[in-house]
mmCIF file with all atom_site columns, C-alpha atoms in Angstrom:
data_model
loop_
_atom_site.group_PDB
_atom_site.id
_atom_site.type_symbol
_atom_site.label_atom_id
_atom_site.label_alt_id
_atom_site.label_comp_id
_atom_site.label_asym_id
_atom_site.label_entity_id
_atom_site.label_seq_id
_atom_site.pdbx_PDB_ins_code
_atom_site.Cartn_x
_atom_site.Cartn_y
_atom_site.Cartn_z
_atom_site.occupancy
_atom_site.B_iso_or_equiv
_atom_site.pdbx_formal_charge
_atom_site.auth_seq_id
_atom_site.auth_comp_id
_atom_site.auth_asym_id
_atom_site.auth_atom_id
_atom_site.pdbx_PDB_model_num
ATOM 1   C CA . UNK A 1 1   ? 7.726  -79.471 -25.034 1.00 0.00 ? 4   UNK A CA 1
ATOM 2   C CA . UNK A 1 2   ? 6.354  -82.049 -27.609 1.00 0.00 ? 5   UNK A CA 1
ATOM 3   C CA . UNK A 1 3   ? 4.226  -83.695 -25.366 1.00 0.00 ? 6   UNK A CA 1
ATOM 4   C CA . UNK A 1 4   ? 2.886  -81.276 -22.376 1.00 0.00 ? 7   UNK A CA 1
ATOM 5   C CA . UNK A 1 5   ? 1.258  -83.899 -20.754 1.00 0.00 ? 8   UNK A CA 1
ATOM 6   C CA . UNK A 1 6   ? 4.271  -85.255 -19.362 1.00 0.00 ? 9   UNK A CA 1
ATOM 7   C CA . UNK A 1 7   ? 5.178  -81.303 -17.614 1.00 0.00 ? 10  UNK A CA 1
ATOM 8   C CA . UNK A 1 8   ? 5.018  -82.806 -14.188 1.00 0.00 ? 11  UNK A CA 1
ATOM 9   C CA . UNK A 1 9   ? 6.891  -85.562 -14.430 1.00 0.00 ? 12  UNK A CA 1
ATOM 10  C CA . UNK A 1 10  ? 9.842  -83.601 -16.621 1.00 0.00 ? 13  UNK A CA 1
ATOM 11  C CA . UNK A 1 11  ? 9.193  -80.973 -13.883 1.00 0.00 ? 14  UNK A CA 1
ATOM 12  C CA . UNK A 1 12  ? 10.043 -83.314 -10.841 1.00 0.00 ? 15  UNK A CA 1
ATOM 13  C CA . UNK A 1 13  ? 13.144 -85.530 -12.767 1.00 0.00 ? 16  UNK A CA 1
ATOM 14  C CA . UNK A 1 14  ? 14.689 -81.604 -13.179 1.00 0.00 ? 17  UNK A CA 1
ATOM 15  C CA . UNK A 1 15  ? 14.179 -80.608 -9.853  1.00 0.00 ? 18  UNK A CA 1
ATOM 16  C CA . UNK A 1 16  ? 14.891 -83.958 -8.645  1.00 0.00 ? 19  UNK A CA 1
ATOM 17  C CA . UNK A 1 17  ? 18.503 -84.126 -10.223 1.00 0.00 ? 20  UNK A CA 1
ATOM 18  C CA . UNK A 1 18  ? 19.165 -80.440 -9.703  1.00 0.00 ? 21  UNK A CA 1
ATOM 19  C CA . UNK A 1 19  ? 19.312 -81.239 -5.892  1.00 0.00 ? 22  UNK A CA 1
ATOM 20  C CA . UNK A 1 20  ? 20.934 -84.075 -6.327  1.00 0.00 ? 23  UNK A CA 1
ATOM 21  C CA . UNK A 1 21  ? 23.830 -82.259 -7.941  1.00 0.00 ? 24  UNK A CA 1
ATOM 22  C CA . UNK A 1 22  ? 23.292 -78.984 -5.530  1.00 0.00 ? 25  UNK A CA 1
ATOM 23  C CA . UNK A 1 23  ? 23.631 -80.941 -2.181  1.00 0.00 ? 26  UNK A CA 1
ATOM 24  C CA . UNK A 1 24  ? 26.336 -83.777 -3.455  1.00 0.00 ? 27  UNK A CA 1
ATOM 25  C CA . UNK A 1 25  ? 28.328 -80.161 -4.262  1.00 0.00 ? 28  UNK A CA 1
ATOM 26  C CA . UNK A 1 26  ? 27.444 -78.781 -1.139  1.00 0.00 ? 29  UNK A CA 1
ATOM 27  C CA . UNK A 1 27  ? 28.362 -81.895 0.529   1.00 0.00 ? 30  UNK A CA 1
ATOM 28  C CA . UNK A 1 28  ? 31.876 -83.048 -0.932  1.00 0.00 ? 31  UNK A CA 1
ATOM 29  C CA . UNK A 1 29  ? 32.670 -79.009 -0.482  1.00 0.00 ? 32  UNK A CA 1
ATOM 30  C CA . UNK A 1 30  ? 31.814 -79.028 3.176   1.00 0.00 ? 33  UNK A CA 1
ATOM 31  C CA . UNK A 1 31  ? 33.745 -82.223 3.541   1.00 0.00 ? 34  UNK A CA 1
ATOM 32  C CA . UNK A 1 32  ? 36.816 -80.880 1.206   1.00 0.00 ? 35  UNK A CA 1
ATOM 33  C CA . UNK A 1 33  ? 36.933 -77.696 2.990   1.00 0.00 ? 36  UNK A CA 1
ATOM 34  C CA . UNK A 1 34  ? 35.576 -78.011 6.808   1.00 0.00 ? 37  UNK A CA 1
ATOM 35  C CA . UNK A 1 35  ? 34.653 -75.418 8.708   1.00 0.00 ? 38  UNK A CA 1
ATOM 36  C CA . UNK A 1 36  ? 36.973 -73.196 7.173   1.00 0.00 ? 39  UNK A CA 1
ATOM 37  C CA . UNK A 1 37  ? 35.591 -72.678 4.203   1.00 0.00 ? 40  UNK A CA 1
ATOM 38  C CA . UNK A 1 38  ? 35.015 -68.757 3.058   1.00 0.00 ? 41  UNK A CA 1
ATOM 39  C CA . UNK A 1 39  ? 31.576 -67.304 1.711   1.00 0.00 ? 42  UNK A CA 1
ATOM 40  C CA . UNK A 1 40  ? 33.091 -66.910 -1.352  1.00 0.00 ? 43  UNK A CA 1
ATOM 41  C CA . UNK A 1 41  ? 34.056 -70.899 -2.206  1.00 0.00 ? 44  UNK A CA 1
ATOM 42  C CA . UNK A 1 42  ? 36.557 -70.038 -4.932  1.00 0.00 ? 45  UNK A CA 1
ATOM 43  C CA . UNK A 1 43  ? 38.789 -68.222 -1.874  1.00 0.00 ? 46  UNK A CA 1
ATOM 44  C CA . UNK A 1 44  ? 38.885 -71.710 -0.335  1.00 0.00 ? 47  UNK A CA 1
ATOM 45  C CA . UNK A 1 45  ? 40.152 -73.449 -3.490  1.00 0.00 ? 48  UNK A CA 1
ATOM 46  C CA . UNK A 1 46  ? 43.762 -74.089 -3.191  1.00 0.00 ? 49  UNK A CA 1
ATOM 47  C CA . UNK A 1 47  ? 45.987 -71.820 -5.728  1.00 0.00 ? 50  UNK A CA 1
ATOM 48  C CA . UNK A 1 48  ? 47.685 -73.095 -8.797  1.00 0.00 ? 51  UNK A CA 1
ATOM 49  C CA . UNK A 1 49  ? 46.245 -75.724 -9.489  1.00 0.00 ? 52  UNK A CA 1
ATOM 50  C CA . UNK A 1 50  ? 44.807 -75.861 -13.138 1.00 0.00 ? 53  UNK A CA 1
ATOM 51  C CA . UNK A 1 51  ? 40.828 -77.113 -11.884 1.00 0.00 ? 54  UNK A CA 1
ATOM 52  C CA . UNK A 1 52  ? 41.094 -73.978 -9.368  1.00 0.00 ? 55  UNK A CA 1
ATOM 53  C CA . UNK A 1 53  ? 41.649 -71.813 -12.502 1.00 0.00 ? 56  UNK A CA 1
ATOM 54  C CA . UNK A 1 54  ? 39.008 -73.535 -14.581 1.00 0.00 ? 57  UNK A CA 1
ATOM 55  C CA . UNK A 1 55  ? 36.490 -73.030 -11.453 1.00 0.00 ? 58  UNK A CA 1
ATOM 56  C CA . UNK A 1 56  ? 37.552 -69.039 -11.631 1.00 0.00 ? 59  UNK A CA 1
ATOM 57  C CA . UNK A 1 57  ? 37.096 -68.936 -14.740 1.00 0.00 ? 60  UNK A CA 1
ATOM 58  C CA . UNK A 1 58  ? 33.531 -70.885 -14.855 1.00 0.00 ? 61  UNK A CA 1
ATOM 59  C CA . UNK A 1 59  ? 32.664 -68.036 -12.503 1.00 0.00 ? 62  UNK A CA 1
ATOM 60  C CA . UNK A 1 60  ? 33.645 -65.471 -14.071 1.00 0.00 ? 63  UNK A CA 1
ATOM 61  C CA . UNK A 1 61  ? 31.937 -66.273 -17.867 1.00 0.00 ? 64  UNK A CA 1
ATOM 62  C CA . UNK A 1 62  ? 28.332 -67.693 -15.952 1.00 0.00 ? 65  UNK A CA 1
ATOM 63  C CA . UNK A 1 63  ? 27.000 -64.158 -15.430 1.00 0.00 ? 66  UNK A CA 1
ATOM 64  C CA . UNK A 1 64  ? 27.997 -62.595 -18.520 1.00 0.00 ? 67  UNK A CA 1
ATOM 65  C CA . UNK A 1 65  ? 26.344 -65.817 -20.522 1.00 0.00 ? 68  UNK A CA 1
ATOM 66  C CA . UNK A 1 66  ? 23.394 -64.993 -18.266 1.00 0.00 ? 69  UNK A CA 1
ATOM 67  C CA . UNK A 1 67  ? 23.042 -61.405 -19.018 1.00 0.00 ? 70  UNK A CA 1
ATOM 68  C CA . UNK A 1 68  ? 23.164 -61.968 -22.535 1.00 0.00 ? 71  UNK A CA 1
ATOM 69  C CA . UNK A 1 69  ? 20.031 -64.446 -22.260 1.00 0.00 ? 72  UNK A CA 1
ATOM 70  C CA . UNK A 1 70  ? 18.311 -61.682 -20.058 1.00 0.00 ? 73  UNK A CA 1
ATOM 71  C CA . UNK A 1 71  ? 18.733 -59.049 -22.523 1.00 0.00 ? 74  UNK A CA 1
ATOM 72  C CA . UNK A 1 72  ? 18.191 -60.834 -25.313 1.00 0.00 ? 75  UNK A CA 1
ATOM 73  C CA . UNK A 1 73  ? 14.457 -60.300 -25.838 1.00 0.00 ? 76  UNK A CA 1
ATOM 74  C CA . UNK A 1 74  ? 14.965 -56.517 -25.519 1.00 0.00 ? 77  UNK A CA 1
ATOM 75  C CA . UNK A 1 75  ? 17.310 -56.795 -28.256 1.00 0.00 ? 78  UNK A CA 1
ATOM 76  C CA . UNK A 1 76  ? 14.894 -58.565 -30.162 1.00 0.00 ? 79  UNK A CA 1
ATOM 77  C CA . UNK A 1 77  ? 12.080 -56.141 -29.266 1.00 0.00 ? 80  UNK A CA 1
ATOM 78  C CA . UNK A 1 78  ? 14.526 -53.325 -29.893 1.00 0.00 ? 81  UNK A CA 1
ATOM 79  C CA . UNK A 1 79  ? 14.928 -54.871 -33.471 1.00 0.00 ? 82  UNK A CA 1
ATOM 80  C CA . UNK A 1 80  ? 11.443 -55.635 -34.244 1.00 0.00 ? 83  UNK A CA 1
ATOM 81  C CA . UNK A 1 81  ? 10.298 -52.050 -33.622 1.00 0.00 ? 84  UNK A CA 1
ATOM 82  C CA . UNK A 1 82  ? 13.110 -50.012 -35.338 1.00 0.00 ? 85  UNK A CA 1
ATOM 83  C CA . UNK A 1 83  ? 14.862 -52.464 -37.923 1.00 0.00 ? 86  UNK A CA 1
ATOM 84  C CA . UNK A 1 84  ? 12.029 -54.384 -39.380 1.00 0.00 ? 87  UNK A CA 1
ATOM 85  C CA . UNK A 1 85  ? 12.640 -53.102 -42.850 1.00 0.00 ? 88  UNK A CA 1
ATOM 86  C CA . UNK A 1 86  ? 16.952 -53.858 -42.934 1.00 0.00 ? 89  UNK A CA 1
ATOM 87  C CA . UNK A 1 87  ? 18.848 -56.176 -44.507 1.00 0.00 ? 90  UNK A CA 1
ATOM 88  C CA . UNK A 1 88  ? 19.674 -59.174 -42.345 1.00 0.00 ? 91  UNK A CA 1
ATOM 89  C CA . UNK A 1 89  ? 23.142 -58.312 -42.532 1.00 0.00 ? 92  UNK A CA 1
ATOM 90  C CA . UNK A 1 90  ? 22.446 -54.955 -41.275 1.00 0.00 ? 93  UNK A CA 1
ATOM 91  C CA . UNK A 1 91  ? 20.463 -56.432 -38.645 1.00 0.00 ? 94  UNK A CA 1
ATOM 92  C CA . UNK A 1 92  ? 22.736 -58.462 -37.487 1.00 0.00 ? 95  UNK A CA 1
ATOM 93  C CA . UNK A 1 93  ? 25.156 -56.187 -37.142 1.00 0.00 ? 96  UNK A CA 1
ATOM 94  C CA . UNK A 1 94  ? 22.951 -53.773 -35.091 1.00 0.00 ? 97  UNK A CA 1
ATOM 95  C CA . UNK A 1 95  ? 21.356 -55.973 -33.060 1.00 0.00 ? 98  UNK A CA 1
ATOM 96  C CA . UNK A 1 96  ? 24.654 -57.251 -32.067 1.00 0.00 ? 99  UNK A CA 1
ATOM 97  C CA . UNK A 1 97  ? 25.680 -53.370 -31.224 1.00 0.00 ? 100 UNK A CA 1
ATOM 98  C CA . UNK A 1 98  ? 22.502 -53.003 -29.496 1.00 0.00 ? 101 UNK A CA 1
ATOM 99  C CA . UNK A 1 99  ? 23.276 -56.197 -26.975 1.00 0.00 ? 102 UNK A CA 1
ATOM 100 C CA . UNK A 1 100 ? 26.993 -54.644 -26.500 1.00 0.00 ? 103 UNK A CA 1
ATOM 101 C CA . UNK A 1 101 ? 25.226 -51.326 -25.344 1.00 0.00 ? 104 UNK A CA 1
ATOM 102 C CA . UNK A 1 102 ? 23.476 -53.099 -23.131 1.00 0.00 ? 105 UNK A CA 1
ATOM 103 C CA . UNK A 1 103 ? 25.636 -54.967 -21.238 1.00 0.00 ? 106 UNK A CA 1
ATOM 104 C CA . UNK A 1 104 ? 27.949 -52.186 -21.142 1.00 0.00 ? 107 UNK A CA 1
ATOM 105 C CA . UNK A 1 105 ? 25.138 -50.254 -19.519 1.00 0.00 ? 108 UNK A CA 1
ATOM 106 C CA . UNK A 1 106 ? 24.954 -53.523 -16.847 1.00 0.00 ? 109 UNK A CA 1
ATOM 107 C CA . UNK A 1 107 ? 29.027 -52.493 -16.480 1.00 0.00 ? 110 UNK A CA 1
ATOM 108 C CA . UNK A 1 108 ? 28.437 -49.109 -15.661 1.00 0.00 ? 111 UNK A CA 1
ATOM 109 C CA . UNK A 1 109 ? 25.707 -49.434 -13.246 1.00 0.00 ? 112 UNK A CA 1
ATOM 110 C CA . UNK A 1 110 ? 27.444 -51.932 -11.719 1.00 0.00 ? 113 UNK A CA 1
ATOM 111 C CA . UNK A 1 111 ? 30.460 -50.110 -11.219 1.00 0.00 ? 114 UNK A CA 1
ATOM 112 C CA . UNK A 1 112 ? 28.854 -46.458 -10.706 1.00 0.00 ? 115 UNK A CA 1
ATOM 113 C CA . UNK A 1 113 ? 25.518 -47.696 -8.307  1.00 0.00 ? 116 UNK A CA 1
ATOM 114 C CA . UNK A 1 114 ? 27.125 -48.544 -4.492  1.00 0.00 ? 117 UNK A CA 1
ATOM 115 C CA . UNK A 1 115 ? 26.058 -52.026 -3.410  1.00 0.00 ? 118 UNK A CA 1
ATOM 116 C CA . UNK A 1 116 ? 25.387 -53.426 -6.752  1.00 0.00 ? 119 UNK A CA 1
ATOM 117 C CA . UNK A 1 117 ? 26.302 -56.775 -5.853  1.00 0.00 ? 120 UNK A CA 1
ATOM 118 C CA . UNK A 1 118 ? 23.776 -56.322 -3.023  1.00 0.00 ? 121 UNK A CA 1
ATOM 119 C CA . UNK A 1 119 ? 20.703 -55.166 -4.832  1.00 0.00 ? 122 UNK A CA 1
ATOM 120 C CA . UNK A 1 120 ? 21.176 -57.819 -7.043  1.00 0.00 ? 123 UNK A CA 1
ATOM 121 C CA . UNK A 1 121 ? 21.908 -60.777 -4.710  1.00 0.00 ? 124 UNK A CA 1
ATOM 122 C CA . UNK A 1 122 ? 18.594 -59.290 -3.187  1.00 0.00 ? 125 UNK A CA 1
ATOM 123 C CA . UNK A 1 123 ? 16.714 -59.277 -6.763  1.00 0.00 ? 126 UNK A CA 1
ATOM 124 C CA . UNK A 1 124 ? 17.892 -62.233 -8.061  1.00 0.00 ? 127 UNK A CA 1
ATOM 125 C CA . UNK A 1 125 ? 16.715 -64.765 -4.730  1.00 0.00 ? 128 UNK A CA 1
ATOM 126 C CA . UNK A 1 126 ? 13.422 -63.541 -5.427  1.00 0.00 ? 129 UNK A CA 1
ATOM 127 C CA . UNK A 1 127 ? 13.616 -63.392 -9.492  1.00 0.00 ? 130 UNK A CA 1
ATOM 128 C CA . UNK A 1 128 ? 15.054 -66.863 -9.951  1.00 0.00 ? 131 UNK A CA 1
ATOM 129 C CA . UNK A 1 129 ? 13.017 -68.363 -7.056  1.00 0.00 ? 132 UNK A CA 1
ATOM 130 C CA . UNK A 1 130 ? 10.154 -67.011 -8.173  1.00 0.00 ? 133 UNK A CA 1
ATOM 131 C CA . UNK A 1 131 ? 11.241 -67.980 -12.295 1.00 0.00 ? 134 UNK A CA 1
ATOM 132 C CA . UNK A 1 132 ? 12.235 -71.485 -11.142 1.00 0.00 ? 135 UNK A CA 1
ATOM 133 C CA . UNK A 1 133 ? 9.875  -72.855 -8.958  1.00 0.00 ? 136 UNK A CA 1
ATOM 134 C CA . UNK A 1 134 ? 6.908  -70.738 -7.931  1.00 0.00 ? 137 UNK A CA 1
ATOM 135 C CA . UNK A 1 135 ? 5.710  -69.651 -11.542 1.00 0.00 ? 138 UNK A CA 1
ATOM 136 C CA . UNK A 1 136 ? 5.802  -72.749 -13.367 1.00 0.00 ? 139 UNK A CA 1
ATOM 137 C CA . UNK A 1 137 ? 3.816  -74.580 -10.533 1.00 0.00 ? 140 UNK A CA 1
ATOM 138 C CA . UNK A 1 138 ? 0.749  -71.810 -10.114 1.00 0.00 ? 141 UNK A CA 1
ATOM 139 C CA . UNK A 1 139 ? 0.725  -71.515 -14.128 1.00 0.00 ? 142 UNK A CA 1
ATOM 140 C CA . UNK A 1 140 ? 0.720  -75.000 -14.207 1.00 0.00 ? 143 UNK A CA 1
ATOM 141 C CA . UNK A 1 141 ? -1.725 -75.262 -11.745 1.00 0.00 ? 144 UNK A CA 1
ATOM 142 C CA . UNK A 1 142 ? -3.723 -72.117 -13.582 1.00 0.00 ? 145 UNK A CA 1
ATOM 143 C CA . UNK A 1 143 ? -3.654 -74.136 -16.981 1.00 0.00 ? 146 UNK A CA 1
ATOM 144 C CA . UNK A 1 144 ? -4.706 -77.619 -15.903 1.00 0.00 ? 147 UNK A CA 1
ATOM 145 C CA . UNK A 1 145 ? -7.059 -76.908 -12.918 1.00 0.00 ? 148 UNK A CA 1
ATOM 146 C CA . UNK A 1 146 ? -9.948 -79.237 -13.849 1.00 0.00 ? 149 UNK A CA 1
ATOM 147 C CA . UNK A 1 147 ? -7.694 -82.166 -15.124 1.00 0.00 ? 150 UNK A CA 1
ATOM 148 C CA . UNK A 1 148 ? -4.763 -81.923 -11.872 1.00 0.00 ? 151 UNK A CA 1
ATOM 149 C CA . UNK A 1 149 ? -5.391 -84.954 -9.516  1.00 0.00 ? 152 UNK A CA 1
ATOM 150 C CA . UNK A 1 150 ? -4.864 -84.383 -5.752  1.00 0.00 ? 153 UNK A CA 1
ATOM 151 C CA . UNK A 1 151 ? -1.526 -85.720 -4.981  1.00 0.00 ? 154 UNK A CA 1
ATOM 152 C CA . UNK A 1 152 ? 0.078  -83.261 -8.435  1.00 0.00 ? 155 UNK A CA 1
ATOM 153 C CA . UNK A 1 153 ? -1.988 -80.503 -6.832  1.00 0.00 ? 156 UNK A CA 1
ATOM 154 C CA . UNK A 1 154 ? -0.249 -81.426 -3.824  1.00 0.00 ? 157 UNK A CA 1
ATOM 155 C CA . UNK A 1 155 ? 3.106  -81.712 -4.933  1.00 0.00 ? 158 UNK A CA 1
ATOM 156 C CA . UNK A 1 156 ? 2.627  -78.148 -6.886  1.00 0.00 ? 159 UNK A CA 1
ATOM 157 C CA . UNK A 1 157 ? 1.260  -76.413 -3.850  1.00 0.00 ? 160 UNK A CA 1
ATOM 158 C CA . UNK A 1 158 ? 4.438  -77.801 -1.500  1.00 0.00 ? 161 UNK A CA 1
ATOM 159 C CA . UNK A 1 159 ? 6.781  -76.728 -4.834  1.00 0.00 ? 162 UNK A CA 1
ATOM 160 C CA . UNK A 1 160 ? 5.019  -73.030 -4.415  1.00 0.00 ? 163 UNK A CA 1
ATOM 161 C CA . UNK A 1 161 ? 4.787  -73.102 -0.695  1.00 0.00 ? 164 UNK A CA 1
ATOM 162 C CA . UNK A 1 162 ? 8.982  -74.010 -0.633  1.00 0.00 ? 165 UNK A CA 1
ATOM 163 C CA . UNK A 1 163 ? 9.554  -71.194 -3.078  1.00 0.00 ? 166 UNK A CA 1
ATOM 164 C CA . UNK A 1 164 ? 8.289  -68.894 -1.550  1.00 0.00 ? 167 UNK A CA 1
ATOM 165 C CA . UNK A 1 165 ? 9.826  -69.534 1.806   1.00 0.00 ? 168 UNK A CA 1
ATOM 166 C CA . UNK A 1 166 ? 13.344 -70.073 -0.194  1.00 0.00 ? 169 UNK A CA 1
ATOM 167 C CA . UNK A 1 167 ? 12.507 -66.380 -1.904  1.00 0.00 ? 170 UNK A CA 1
ATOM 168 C CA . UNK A 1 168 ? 11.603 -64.676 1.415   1.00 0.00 ? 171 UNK A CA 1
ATOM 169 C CA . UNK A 1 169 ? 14.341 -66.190 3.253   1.00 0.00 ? 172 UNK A CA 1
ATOM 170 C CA . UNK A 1 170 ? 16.860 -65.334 0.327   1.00 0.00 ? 173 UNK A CA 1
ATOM 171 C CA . UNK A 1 171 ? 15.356 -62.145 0.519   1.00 0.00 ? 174 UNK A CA 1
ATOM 172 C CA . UNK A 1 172 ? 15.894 -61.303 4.490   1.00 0.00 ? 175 UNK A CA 1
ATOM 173 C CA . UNK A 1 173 ? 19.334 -62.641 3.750   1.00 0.00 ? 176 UNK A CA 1
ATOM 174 C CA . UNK A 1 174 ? 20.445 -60.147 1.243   1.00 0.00 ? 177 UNK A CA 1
ATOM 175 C CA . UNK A 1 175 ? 18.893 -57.350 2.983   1.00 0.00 ? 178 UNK A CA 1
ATOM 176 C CA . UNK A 1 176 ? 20.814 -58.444 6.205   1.00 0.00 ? 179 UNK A CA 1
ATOM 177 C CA . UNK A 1 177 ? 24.107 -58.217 3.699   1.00 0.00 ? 180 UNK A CA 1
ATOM 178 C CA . UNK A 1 178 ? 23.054 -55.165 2.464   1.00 0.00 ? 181 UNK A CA 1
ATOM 179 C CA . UNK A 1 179 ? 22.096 -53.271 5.446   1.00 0.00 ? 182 UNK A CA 1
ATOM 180 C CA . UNK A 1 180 ? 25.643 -54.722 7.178   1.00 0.00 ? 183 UNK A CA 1
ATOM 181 C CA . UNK A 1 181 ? 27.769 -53.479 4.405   1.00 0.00 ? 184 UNK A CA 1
ATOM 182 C CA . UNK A 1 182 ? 26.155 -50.057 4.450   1.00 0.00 ? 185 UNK A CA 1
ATOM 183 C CA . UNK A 1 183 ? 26.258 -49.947 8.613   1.00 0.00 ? 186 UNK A CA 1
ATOM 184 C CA . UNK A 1 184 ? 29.729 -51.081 8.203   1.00 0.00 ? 187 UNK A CA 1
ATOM 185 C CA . UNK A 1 185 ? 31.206 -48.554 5.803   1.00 0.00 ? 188 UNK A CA 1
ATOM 186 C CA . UNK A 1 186 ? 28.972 -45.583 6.938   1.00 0.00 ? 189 UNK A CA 1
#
C-alpha cells in the first residue's frame, strides 16, 4: 500500500463490497433456483447454454490459478537456494519445471489420498478464514496498538471475533462431510 494509514478504511470498502457481491450471488441463485438447488450450484445450471459452460469452466481454471499462487513462493525459495548462480534463461526454465512438479504432486495426492476433497474443504475454511479476516485484523491491531481509536479497535475485534466463528463453524462442517462420506462408504 502507498499510504498505510488508510488500511482500515481499504480494509472495510473490500470486505464491504465482497459481501455485497457474495450475498446478491447467493440471493439471485436462491431466487433462480428455489429450493431445488444442488450443493454443487453448477448441477443446478441448466445444460447447453453457453454462460453454463463459461461458469464450468470458471470453476474448473479458479483452483489451478490458485495453486499456482500457493506454490509460488516455494518455487521461488526452491530457486533462490539451488539456482542462484544460472542464467536467467536457465532459471526460467527450471523454475517453471519446478512449479509443474509441484502441482503434479497436488494431482497425485489428490487422486491417490481418499477424501482429498474433504481434508481440504476442512483446511481451506480455516486457512482462508484465518488469511482473510482474522490475521490482517490482530496484525493490524499488533502494529498500531497505541495509535487504534476505540470504535477501529472495535470493528477489528468483531472482524476477528466473526472469523473465527466462520473458521470453526466451516470447520465442524467439513468434518461432518468428512466423517459422513467415510461412515457412508465404510
Amino acid at each position: 500500500m502507498k499510504d498505510p494509514s488508510k488500511f482500515t478504511k481499504v480494509s472495510i470498502v473490500s470486505f464491504t463490497c465482497v459481501t455485497l457481491l457474495y450475498a446478491s450471488l447467493g440471493f439471485m441463485g436462491a431466487k433462480l433456483f428455489g429450493p431445488e438447488v444442488n450443493s454443487q450450484i453448477t448441477l443446478s445450471m441448466p445444460r447447453g447454454i453457453v454462460f453454463t459452460k463459461i461458469a464450468l469452466w470458471a470453476t474448473v481454471l479458479t483452483p489451478m490459478t490458485k495453486y499456482a499462487l500457493e506454490f509460488a513462493p516455494i518455487a521461488i525459495e526452491l530457486e533462490h537456494r539451488f539456482l542462484y548462480t544460472m542464467k536467467s534463461r536457465t532459471k526460467m526454465m527450471i523454475r517453471g519445471t519446478i512449479g509443474s512438479i509441484l502441482l503434479l504432486l497436488i494431482l497425485v495426492i489428490a487422486l491417490s489420498v481418499p477424501y482429498f476433497q474433504y481434508v481440504l474443504g476442512l483446511t481451506g475454511s480455516l486457512v482462508s478464514v484465518a488469511i482473510i479476516l482474522i490475521f490482517p485484523s490482530v496484525f493490524y491491531i499488533k502494529i498500531f496498538w497505541n495509535q487504534i481509536s476505540k470504535p477501529v479497535l472495535a470493528l477489528n475485534v468483531f472482524l476477528i471475533t466473526i472469523g473465527s466463528f466462520l473458521a470453526i463453524s466451516g470447520t465442524i462442517s467439513s468434518m461432518k462431510l468428512l466423517v459422513e462420506n467415510f461412515v457412508r462408504l465404510h
